[in-house]
Coordinates of C-alpha atoms and ligand atoms in Angstrom, one line a residue:
M1 CA -110.8 40.6 -138.4
I2 CA -109.3 37.2 -138.8
D3 CA -112.6 35.5 -139.5
K4 CA -114.4 38.1 -141.6
V5 CA -111.5 39.9 -143.4
F6 CA -108.7 37.4 -143.7
I7 CA -110.7 34.2 -144.1
E8 CA -114.0 35.4 -145.6
K9 CA -112.2 38.4 -147.5
D10 CA -115.0 41.0 -146.8
I11 CA -113.8 44.5 -148.0
N12 CA -116.6 46.4 -146.2
K13 CA -115.7 44.8 -142.9
L14 CA -112.1 45.9 -143.5
K15 CA -113.3 49.5 -144.0
L16 CA -115.4 49.4 -140.9
I17 CA -112.5 48.0 -138.8
I18 CA -110.2 50.8 -140.1
F19 CA -112.9 53.4 -139.2
L20 CA -113.3 51.9 -135.7
L21 CA -109.5 52.0 -135.3
I22 CA -109.4 55.7 -136.0
I23 CA -112.2 56.4 -133.4
V24 CA -110.4 54.3 -130.9
V25 CA -107.1 56.1 -131.4
L26 CA -109.0 59.5 -131.0
F27 CA -110.5 58.4 -127.7
R28 CA -107.2 57.0 -126.6
Q29 CA -105.6 60.4 -127.1
I30 CA -108.2 62.0 -124.9
G31 CA -107.6 59.4 -122.3
L32 CA -103.8 59.8 -122.5
F33 CA -104.2 63.6 -122.1
L34 CA -106.3 63.1 -119.0
K35 CA -103.9 60.6 -117.6
G36 CA -100.8 62.5 -118.6
F37 CA -101.8 66.0 -117.7
A38 CA -105.2 66.6 -116.2
F39 CA -104.9 64.1 -113.4
P40 CA -101.4 65.2 -112.3
Y41 CA -102.6 68.8 -112.6
A42 CA -105.5 68.1 -110.2
S43 CA -103.2 66.3 -107.8
F44 CA -100.7 69.1 -107.9
K45 CA -103.4 71.6 -107.2
L46 CA -104.5 69.5 -104.2
L47 CA -101.0 69.4 -102.9
Y48 CA -100.7 73.2 -103.4
E49 CA -103.7 73.7 -101.2
L50 CA -102.5 71.1 -98.7
R51 CA -99.1 72.8 -98.3
E52 CA -100.8 76.2 -97.8
D53 CA -103.3 74.6 -95.3
M54 CA -100.5 72.8 -93.4
F55 CA -98.4 75.9 -93.2
N56 CA -101.2 78.0 -91.9
K57 CA -102.1 75.4 -89.3
I58 CA -98.5 75.6 -88.1
L59 CA -98.6 79.4 -88.0
N60 CA -101.7 79.4 -85.9
A61 CA -100.8 76.4 -83.7
M62 CA -100.3 76.8 -80.0
P63 CA -96.6 77.4 -79.4
Y64 CA -96.4 74.5 -77.0
E65 CA -97.7 72.1 -79.6
I66 CA -94.9 73.1 -82.0
Q67 CA -92.2 73.1 -79.3
K68 CA -93.0 69.5 -78.2
R69 CA -92.7 68.2 -81.8
N70 CA -89.5 67.5 -83.4
L71 CA -88.4 69.8 -86.2
G72 CA -87.3 67.0 -88.6
D73 CA -90.7 65.3 -88.2
I74 CA -92.6 68.5 -89.1
I75 CA -90.4 69.1 -92.1
S76 CA -90.7 65.5 -93.2
K77 CA -94.5 65.7 -93.0
L78 CA -94.5 68.8 -95.2
T79 CA -92.0 67.3 -97.7
N80 CA -91.6 63.5 -97.8
D81 CA -95.1 62.7 -96.8
L82 CA -96.7 65.1 -99.2
N83 CA -94.5 63.6 -101.9
S84 CA -95.5 60.1 -101.2
L85 CA -99.1 61.2 -101.0
K86 CA -98.6 62.6 -104.5
D87 CA -97.1 59.4 -105.7
S88 CA -99.9 57.3 -104.2
L89 CA -102.6 59.6 -105.6
Y90 CA -101.0 59.4 -108.9
K91 CA -100.8 55.6 -108.9
L92 CA -104.3 55.3 -107.5
G93 CA -105.8 57.8 -109.8
V94 CA -104.0 57.0 -113.1
D95 CA -103.3 53.3 -112.8
F96 CA -106.0 52.1 -110.5
L97 CA -109.0 54.0 -111.9
S98 CA -108.3 53.7 -115.6
Q99 CA -107.1 50.1 -115.4
F100 CA -110.0 49.2 -113.2
F101 CA -112.4 50.0 -116.1
V102 CA -110.2 48.1 -118.5
V103 CA -110.5 45.0 -116.3
I104 CA -114.3 45.2 -116.2
F105 CA -114.5 45.8 -119.9
M106 CA -112.1 43.0 -120.8
V107 CA -113.9 40.5 -118.5
G108 CA -117.1 41.3 -120.4
V109 CA -115.3 40.8 -123.7
L110 CA -113.9 37.4 -122.6
I111 CA -117.2 36.1 -121.4
Y112 CA -118.8 37.2 -124.7
L113 CA -116.1 35.5 -126.7
D114 CA -115.9 32.2 -124.9
W115 CA -117.3 31.7 -121.5
K116 CA -116.0 28.2 -121.1
L117 CA -112.4 29.2 -121.7
F118 CA -113.0 32.1 -119.3
L119 CA -114.3 29.8 -116.6
A120 CA -111.2 27.6 -116.9
I121 CA -109.1 30.7 -116.3
I122 CA -111.2 31.8 -113.3
I123 CA -110.5 28.4 -111.7
A124 CA -106.8 28.9 -112.2
F125 CA -106.9 32.5 -111.1
P126 CA -106.4 32.2 -107.3
I127 CA -102.9 30.7 -107.9
F128 CA -102.1 33.8 -109.8
T129 CA -103.2 36.3 -107.2
L130 CA -101.8 34.3 -104.3
S131 CA -98.3 34.3 -105.7
L132 CA -98.6 37.9 -106.6
S133 CA -99.6 39.0 -103.1
F134 CA -96.8 36.8 -101.6
F135 CA -94.1 38.5 -103.7
G136 CA -95.8 41.9 -103.3
K137 CA -95.5 41.7 -99.6
I138 CA -91.8 40.9 -99.7
R139 CA -91.3 43.7 -102.1
Q140 CA -93.2 46.2 -99.8
K141 CA -91.2 45.2 -96.8
Y142 CA -87.9 46.0 -98.5
S143 CA -89.2 49.2 -100.0
K144 CA -90.2 50.3 -96.5
R145 CA -86.7 49.5 -95.2
F146 CA -85.2 51.5 -98.0
Q147 CA -87.4 54.5 -97.1
E148 CA -86.4 54.2 -93.5
S149 CA -82.7 54.1 -94.2
M150 CA -83.1 57.1 -96.5
A151 CA -84.7 59.0 -93.6
D152 CA -81.8 58.1 -91.3
Y153 CA -79.4 59.3 -94.0
T154 CA -81.2 62.7 -94.4
Q155 CA -81.4 63.2 -90.7
F156 CA -77.7 62.4 -90.3
I157 CA -76.6 64.9 -92.9
S158 CA -78.9 67.7 -91.6
Q159 CA -77.7 67.2 -88.0
T160 CA -74.1 67.2 -89.1
V161 CA -74.5 70.4 -90.9
Q162 CA -76.5 72.1 -88.1
G163 CA -73.9 71.3 -85.5
F164 CA -70.9 71.7 -87.8
E165 CA -68.7 73.9 -85.7
I166 CA -69.2 72.0 -82.5
L167 CA -68.7 68.7 -84.3
K168 CA -65.4 69.8 -85.8
L169 CA -64.0 70.0 -82.3
F170 CA -65.1 66.5 -81.4
N171 CA -64.1 63.2 -82.9
I172 CA -64.8 63.4 -86.6
S173 CA -63.7 59.8 -87.2
F174 CA -66.5 58.7 -84.9
L175 CA -69.0 60.5 -87.2
K176 CA -67.3 59.0 -90.3
D177 CA -67.8 55.5 -89.0
K178 CA -71.4 56.2 -88.0
F179 CA -72.1 57.6 -91.4
K180 CA -70.5 54.6 -93.1
N181 CA -73.1 52.5 -91.4
V182 CA -76.0 54.7 -92.4
N183 CA -74.7 55.0 -95.9
K184 CA -74.2 51.2 -96.2
K185 CA -77.8 50.6 -95.0
V186 CA -79.1 52.8 -97.8
F187 CA -77.0 50.9 -100.3
K188 CA -78.0 47.5 -99.0
N189 CA -81.7 48.3 -98.7
Q190 CA -81.8 50.0 -102.0
S191 CA -80.2 47.0 -103.7
K192 CA -82.6 44.6 -102.0
S193 CA -85.6 46.7 -102.7
T194 CA -84.7 46.7 -106.4
L195 CA -83.9 43.0 -106.4
F196 CA -87.4 42.2 -105.0
D197 CA -88.9 44.6 -107.5
V198 CA -87.4 42.6 -110.3
V199 CA -88.3 39.3 -108.7
Y200 CA -91.9 40.5 -108.2
L201 CA -92.3 41.7 -111.8
S202 CA -90.7 38.6 -113.2
S203 CA -92.9 36.4 -111.0
V204 CA -95.9 38.2 -112.5
E205 CA -94.6 37.4 -115.9
V206 CA -93.8 33.8 -115.3
I207 CA -97.3 33.2 -113.9
A208 CA -98.9 35.2 -116.7
Y209 CA -97.2 33.2 -119.4
S210 CA -97.9 29.9 -117.8
M211 CA -101.5 30.8 -117.9
V212 CA -101.2 31.8 -121.5
A213 CA -99.6 28.4 -122.2
F214 CA -102.5 26.7 -120.5
I215 CA -105.0 28.7 -122.5
I216 CA -103.3 28.0 -125.8
L217 CA -103.4 24.3 -124.9
Y218 CA -107.1 24.3 -124.0
G219 CA -108.1 26.9 -126.7
G220 CA -106.2 25.0 -129.4
Y221 CA -107.9 21.8 -128.4
R222 CA -111.3 23.6 -128.8
I223 CA -110.4 25.0 -132.2
I224 CA -109.3 21.6 -133.5
K225 CA -112.6 20.1 -132.2
G226 CA -114.5 23.0 -134.0
E227 CA -116.1 24.5 -130.9
I228 CA -114.7 28.0 -131.6
T229 CA -113.2 29.7 -134.6
T230 CA -109.6 30.8 -135.0
G231 CA -110.7 34.5 -134.9
Q232 CA -112.6 34.0 -131.7
F233 CA -109.6 32.4 -130.1
F234 CA -107.2 35.2 -131.1
A235 CA -109.6 37.9 -130.0
F236 CA -109.8 36.1 -126.7
L237 CA -106.1 35.9 -126.3
G238 CA -105.6 39.6 -127.1
A239 CA -108.3 40.6 -124.6
L240 CA -106.8 38.3 -122.0
L241 CA -103.3 39.8 -122.4
L242 CA -104.8 43.3 -121.9
L243 CA -106.7 42.0 -118.8
V244 CA -103.5 40.5 -117.3
N245 CA -101.7 43.8 -117.8
S246 CA -104.5 45.8 -116.3
I247 CA -104.8 43.5 -113.3
Q248 CA -101.2 44.2 -112.5
F249 CA -101.9 47.9 -112.4
V250 CA -105.0 47.6 -110.3
Y251 CA -103.1 45.5 -107.9
R252 CA -100.4 48.0 -107.6
G253 CA -103.0 50.7 -107.1
L254 CA -104.5 48.6 -104.3
L255 CA -101.0 48.4 -102.7
H256 CA -101.0 52.2 -102.7
I257 CA -104.2 52.4 -100.7
K258 CA -102.2 50.6 -98.0
I259 CA -99.2 52.8 -98.4
V260 CA -101.1 56.0 -98.3
Q261 CA -103.0 55.4 -95.1
P262 CA -100.1 56.0 -92.7
V263 CA -99.0 59.0 -94.8
I264 CA -102.5 60.5 -94.5
R265 CA -102.4 60.0 -90.8
R266 CA -99.1 61.8 -90.5
I267 CA -100.3 64.7 -92.6
Q268 CA -103.4 64.8 -90.5
D269 CA -101.2 65.3 -87.4
I270 CA -100.4 68.7 -88.9
L271 CA -103.9 69.5 -90.1
N272 CA -105.3 68.7 -86.6
L273 CA -102.7 70.8 -84.7
P274 CA -104.6 72.5 -81.9
Q275 CA -105.2 76.0 -83.1
E276 CA -105.1 79.3 -81.2
E277 CA -108.4 81.1 -81.2
D278 CA -108.2 84.7 -82.0
K279 CA -111.3 86.3 -80.5
G280 CA -112.2 88.3 -77.5
I281 CA -111.7 91.8 -76.2
E282 CA -109.3 94.0 -78.2
F283 CA -106.3 95.1 -76.2
T284 CA -105.4 98.7 -77.0
G285 CA -102.6 99.2 -74.6
L286 CA -102.0 99.1 -70.9
K287 CA -103.9 101.7 -68.9
D288 CA -103.5 100.7 -65.3
K289 CA -101.7 97.5 -64.3
I290 CA -101.0 93.8 -64.9
T291 CA -101.8 91.6 -61.9
Y292 CA -100.8 87.9 -61.5
K293 CA -103.2 86.4 -58.9
N294 CA -102.3 83.0 -57.5
V295 CA -100.8 81.9 -60.8
N296 CA -99.6 78.3 -60.9
L297 CA -98.2 76.4 -63.8
E298 CA -97.5 72.7 -64.2
I299 CA -95.9 71.2 -67.2
D300 CA -95.7 67.4 -67.5
G301 CA -96.2 67.0 -63.7
N302 CA -93.5 69.6 -62.8
K303 CA -94.6 72.6 -60.9
I304 CA -92.9 75.4 -62.8
L305 CA -94.6 78.4 -61.2
K306 CA -96.0 78.3 -57.7
N307 CA -98.6 80.7 -56.4
I308 CA -97.3 83.8 -58.2
N309 CA -98.8 87.1 -57.0
L310 CA -97.4 90.1 -58.6
T311 CA -98.5 93.6 -59.7
I312 CA -96.8 95.5 -62.4
K313 CA -98.1 99.1 -62.8
N314 CA -98.4 100.8 -66.2
G315 CA -95.0 102.4 -66.9
E316 CA -93.2 100.4 -64.3
K317 CA -89.8 98.9 -64.9
L318 CA -89.7 95.5 -63.3
A319 CA -86.5 93.4 -62.9
I320 CA -86.8 89.6 -62.4
V321 CA -83.7 87.9 -61.1
G322 CA -83.1 84.3 -60.1
L323 CA -81.0 81.2 -60.8
T324 CA -81.2 79.4 -64.2
G325 CA -84.3 77.3 -64.3
S326 CA -86.1 79.1 -61.6
G327 CA -89.0 80.0 -63.9
K328 CA -88.2 83.6 -65.0
S329 CA -88.8 83.1 -68.7
T330 CA -91.9 81.1 -68.1
L331 CA -93.3 83.8 -65.9
V332 CA -93.0 86.5 -68.6
K333 CA -93.9 84.2 -71.5
L334 CA -97.4 83.8 -70.0
L335 CA -98.2 87.4 -71.0
P336 CA -98.0 86.9 -74.8
A337 CA -99.5 83.4 -74.3
L338 CA -96.4 81.6 -75.5
V339 CA -96.9 79.4 -72.5
K340 CA -100.4 78.2 -71.7
G341 CA -102.3 76.1 -69.2
Y342 CA -101.8 78.2 -66.0
T343 CA -104.3 78.2 -63.2
G344 CA -105.2 81.4 -61.3
E345 CA -105.6 84.7 -63.0
I346 CA -103.6 87.2 -64.9
F347 CA -105.4 90.5 -65.1
I348 CA -104.5 93.1 -67.7
D349 CA -106.4 96.2 -66.6
N350 CA -109.9 95.0 -65.9
H351 CA -109.9 91.8 -67.8
E352 CA -108.3 88.4 -67.5
L353 CA -105.7 87.6 -70.1
R354 CA -107.8 84.7 -71.5
E355 CA -110.6 87.1 -72.4
Y356 CA -108.5 89.2 -74.7
K357 CA -108.0 88.7 -78.4
L358 CA -104.6 87.1 -78.6
S359 CA -103.3 88.9 -81.6
S360 CA -104.2 92.3 -80.0
I361 CA -102.2 91.4 -76.9
R362 CA -99.2 90.2 -79.0
K363 CA -99.3 93.3 -81.1
H364 CA -98.5 95.4 -78.0
I365 CA -95.9 93.2 -76.5
G366 CA -92.3 93.1 -77.7
M367 CA -89.7 90.6 -76.6
I368 CA -85.9 90.4 -76.9
S369 CA -84.4 87.2 -75.7
Q370 CA -81.2 85.2 -75.9
E371 CA -82.6 83.4 -78.8
V372 CA -82.5 85.5 -81.9
F373 CA -84.1 84.5 -85.1
I374 CA -82.6 85.8 -88.3
F375 CA -84.2 84.9 -91.6
N376 CA -82.0 84.0 -94.6
D377 CA -82.9 87.3 -96.2
T378 CA -81.7 90.8 -96.4
L379 CA -81.1 92.9 -93.3
R380 CA -83.9 95.1 -94.5
N381 CA -86.5 92.3 -94.6
N382 CA -85.2 91.1 -91.3
L383 CA -86.1 94.4 -89.8
L384 CA -89.4 95.0 -91.7
I385 CA -91.0 92.0 -89.9
A386 CA -91.2 94.4 -86.9
K387 CA -92.7 97.2 -88.9
P388 CA -93.6 96.4 -92.5
D389 CA -94.1 100.1 -93.6
A390 CA -90.9 101.5 -92.0
T391 CA -88.8 103.8 -94.2
D392 CA -85.1 103.2 -94.6
E393 CA -84.4 106.2 -92.3
E394 CA -86.5 104.6 -89.6
L395 CA -84.6 101.3 -90.1
L396 CA -81.2 103.0 -89.8
L397 CA -82.3 105.0 -86.8
A398 CA -83.4 101.8 -85.0
L399 CA -80.1 100.2 -85.9
K400 CA -78.3 103.2 -84.5
K401 CA -80.2 103.0 -81.2
A402 CA -79.4 99.3 -81.0
K403 CA -75.7 100.3 -81.6
A404 CA -75.6 98.1 -84.7
D405 CA -72.7 100.0 -86.1
F406 CA -71.3 96.8 -87.7
I407 CA -73.8 97.3 -90.5
E408 CA -71.4 99.9 -92.0
K409 CA -69.1 96.9 -92.8
L410 CA -71.8 95.1 -94.7
E411 CA -71.1 95.4 -98.4
N412 CA -74.7 96.1 -99.5
G413 CA -76.0 97.8 -96.3
L414 CA -79.6 97.1 -95.8
D415 CA -79.7 94.9 -98.8
T416 CA -77.1 92.5 -97.5
V417 CA -78.3 88.9 -97.2
L418 CA -77.6 87.7 -93.7
G419 CA -77.3 84.0 -94.4
E420 CA -79.1 81.1 -92.9
K421 CA -80.0 81.8 -89.3
G422 CA -77.8 85.0 -89.7
S423 CA -74.7 82.8 -90.1
R424 CA -72.6 85.7 -91.2
L425 CA -73.2 87.6 -88.0
S426 CA -71.8 87.2 -84.5
G427 CA -74.1 86.4 -81.5
G428 CA -73.9 90.0 -80.3
E429 CA -74.6 91.4 -83.8
K430 CA -77.7 89.2 -84.1
Q431 CA -78.9 90.3 -80.7
R432 CA -78.5 94.0 -81.8
I433 CA -80.7 93.3 -84.8
S434 CA -83.4 91.9 -82.5
I435 CA -83.1 95.0 -80.4
A436 CA -83.4 97.2 -83.4
R437 CA -86.6 95.3 -84.2
I438 CA -88.0 96.3 -80.8
F439 CA -87.4 100.0 -81.4
L440 CA -89.3 99.6 -84.7
K441 CA -92.2 97.7 -83.2
N442 CA -92.3 100.1 -80.3
P443 CA -94.5 98.0 -78.1
E444 CA -96.6 99.0 -75.0
I445 CA -95.0 96.3 -72.9
L446 CA -91.4 95.3 -73.4
I447 CA -90.0 92.0 -72.2
I448 CA -86.2 91.7 -72.1
D449 CA -85.4 88.1 -71.3
E450 CA -81.6 88.2 -71.0
G451 CA -81.9 90.1 -74.3
T452 CA -78.5 91.7 -73.9
S453 CA -76.6 88.7 -72.7
A454 CA -74.4 88.4 -75.8
L455 CA -73.2 92.0 -75.6
D456 CA -70.2 93.5 -73.9
V457 CA -70.9 95.7 -70.8
E458 CA -70.2 98.9 -72.6
T459 CA -72.6 98.2 -75.5
E460 CA -75.1 96.9 -73.1
E461 CA -75.1 100.1 -71.1
Y462 CA -75.4 102.2 -74.2
I463 CA -78.4 100.2 -75.4
M464 CA -80.0 100.2 -72.0
E465 CA -79.8 103.9 -72.0
E466 CA -81.5 104.1 -75.4
I467 CA -84.2 101.7 -74.2
K468 CA -84.7 103.7 -71.0
N469 CA -85.2 106.9 -73.1
H470 CA -87.3 105.3 -75.8
F471 CA -89.5 103.3 -73.5
K472 CA -89.7 106.0 -70.8
D473 CA -93.4 105.7 -70.3
K474 CA -93.8 102.0 -71.3
T475 CA -93.9 99.0 -69.1
I476 CA -90.7 96.9 -69.0
L477 CA -90.2 93.4 -67.6
M478 CA -86.5 92.5 -67.7
I479 CA -84.8 89.4 -66.8
T480 CA -81.1 89.8 -66.3
H481 CA -78.1 88.2 -64.7
R482 CA -76.2 91.5 -64.9
L483 CA -77.2 93.3 -61.8
S484 CA -75.4 96.4 -62.9
I485 CA -78.2 97.3 -65.3
I486 CA -80.8 96.8 -62.7
D487 CA -80.7 100.4 -61.7
I488 CA -83.3 101.1 -64.3
A489 CA -85.8 99.0 -62.4
D490 CA -88.4 100.5 -60.1
K491 CA -89.0 97.1 -58.6
I492 CA -87.2 93.8 -58.3
V493 CA -88.6 90.4 -57.8
V494 CA -86.4 87.4 -56.9
I495 CA -87.6 84.0 -58.0
E496 CA -86.5 80.7 -56.6
N497 CA -87.9 77.4 -57.8
G498 CA -90.9 79.0 -59.3
K499 CA -91.8 81.1 -56.3
I500 CA -91.3 84.8 -55.6
I501 CA -89.2 84.9 -52.5
E502 CA -88.3 88.6 -52.4
E503 CA -89.9 91.7 -53.9
G504 CA -89.2 95.4 -53.5
S505 CA -87.0 98.3 -54.6
F506 CA -83.3 98.0 -55.0
D507 CA -82.6 99.8 -51.7
K508 CA -85.1 97.8 -49.8
L509 CA -83.7 94.5 -51.0
I510 CA -80.2 95.5 -50.3
E511 CA -81.2 96.5 -46.8
R512 CA -82.9 93.2 -46.3
K513 CA -79.6 91.4 -46.8
G514 CA -81.4 88.4 -48.3
T515 CA -81.0 86.5 -51.6
F516 CA -80.9 89.6 -53.8
Y517 CA -78.2 91.1 -51.5
R518 CA -76.2 87.9 -51.9
F519 CA -76.5 87.9 -55.7
Y520 CA -75.6 91.6 -55.9
T521 CA -72.5 91.4 -53.7
L522 CA -71.4 88.2 -55.6
S523 CA -71.8 90.0 -59.0
Q524 CA -70.0 93.1 -57.7
N525 CA -67.0 91.0 -56.6
G526 CA -67.0 88.9 -59.8
Ligands
ADP1 N1 -92.0 73.7 -72.5 C1 -91.5 73.2 -71.3 N2 -91.7 71.9 -71.1 C2 -91.2 71.4 -69.9 N3 -90.5 72.0 -69.0 C3 -90.3 73.3 -69.3 C4 -90.8 74.0 -70.4 N4 -90.4 75.3 -70.4 C5 -89.7 75.4 -69.2 N5 -89.6 74.3 -68.5 C6 -89.0 74.0 -67.2 O1 -89.4 75.1 -66.4 C7 -88.4 75.5 -65.5 C8 -88.2 77.0 -65.7 O2 -87.7 77.3 -66.9 P1 -87.5 78.8 -67.4 O3 -88.7 79.6 -67.1 O4 -86.9 78.8 -68.7 O5 -86.3 79.2 -66.3 P2 -85.4 80.5 -66.4 O6 -85.8 81.4 -67.5 O7 -85.5 81.1 -65.0 O8 -84.0 80.0 -66.6 C9 -87.1 74.7 -66.0 O9 -86.9 73.7 -65.0 C10 -87.5 74.2 -67.3 O10 -86.9 72.9 -67.5
MG2 MG1 -84.8 82.0 -69.2

């Protein structure tokens, strides 16, 4: 434009340039749309699918794999890591890809305009990239420190809220001081990270403009000597500024390739969670008996169960007693495959547990334990998980059998929202909801793992009576410390250190005057 329009004053060239300008603006709008919407949309869609995939992988994971991981870590993989993946994708896709093409195009333009000048720049170029990568590394280091201190901060808050009541009774000022440190680190690292951001960007500018000065010097010299025209030189300068700008973006994109690698690895940890297989023989309910044959279980080198041999007949009520940590819960959790890795065999009727389709086994087993899980949802939805098609009448009946009369106090009845982890209920109230779920699920095999421990004796007796009637013909495995409710049991086994040391009817074990007798007399006196 400088040479043809301004200097030679060619009106047709002016028209052509305006026409080209309009076309360029049109293409630019298309590009901006792709960059501003289509690309983010595609990355959001990818994240949507990833979230769904990761959640399903967690749902189908082996219980043991979830237990051994830490909750905060899983959550951060599904939130923070996905977020940084999005950021990196965005930077890579938008900045890197688009600017990469700009770089290539501009290099072509520069060579076309003046290859000698371009060569001079190429020779000076390494200084430019070296300083960039130097400042880039410092910047990355502080940005990482900032991320880490943010993670500490989040964890601190979430743990404080989780253990709030207990913490209140301990030394709060201790926490205050600890938090001050955590908080200070966030502040310091955030400030440093921003400082080096600015230093980095300004170093880019200083270097870029020094190069420009060098070019003006050398270019000006070539114009004066008549080797290039003024127009050529200005076109070169314009193209060069675009190139410098684009190289910055490409470099930033390259940094994100580095940042995204560990993030992808963390996400893959969830995507590669060992999955449960759901195939095999369909279990339709117990016909004859469950038999544990020489069952041993070792976790991390500790022998948890030792040579368990046990037969539970269909319809039998089995009580398991033993000291804390003796292996009672582990023994019963083998049945719904919440614990895996045993040796020996567990026969359910004619087939080994491992031959059955897992979901069909779990469908027929109900469990009430000390740990009750309440969703932050309505009472109704908390019950429907046990029987999605239950009517309100069924729900109320189940609650009645579980002696959950406290629901009359709830302002919205079944529609009352129970709060996070059922925070508005007492331990005993939560346990009664879990018992109501069992009446709704109506399983073939019922496991009660200290599932009435939070109840008073009177309520417990009432509920056990209801359970006895309701599950008259069903198989029940119950673990209890309260020997007074053991009279439901047809058979009692006593476990010590992962071994069955006594087995038989109540009368037989009392007569034997062994461990069970000792437990029983102690509990009677207490
Ligand atoms: N997932 C696990 N990983 C490691 N050790 C475990 C695991 N589950 C249980 N244990 C250990 O197995 C033993 C038996 O636990 P458990 O069956 O819960 O006992 P009980 O129910 O009789 O109190 C305990 O020593 C416990 O620490
Ligand atoms: Mg237990």
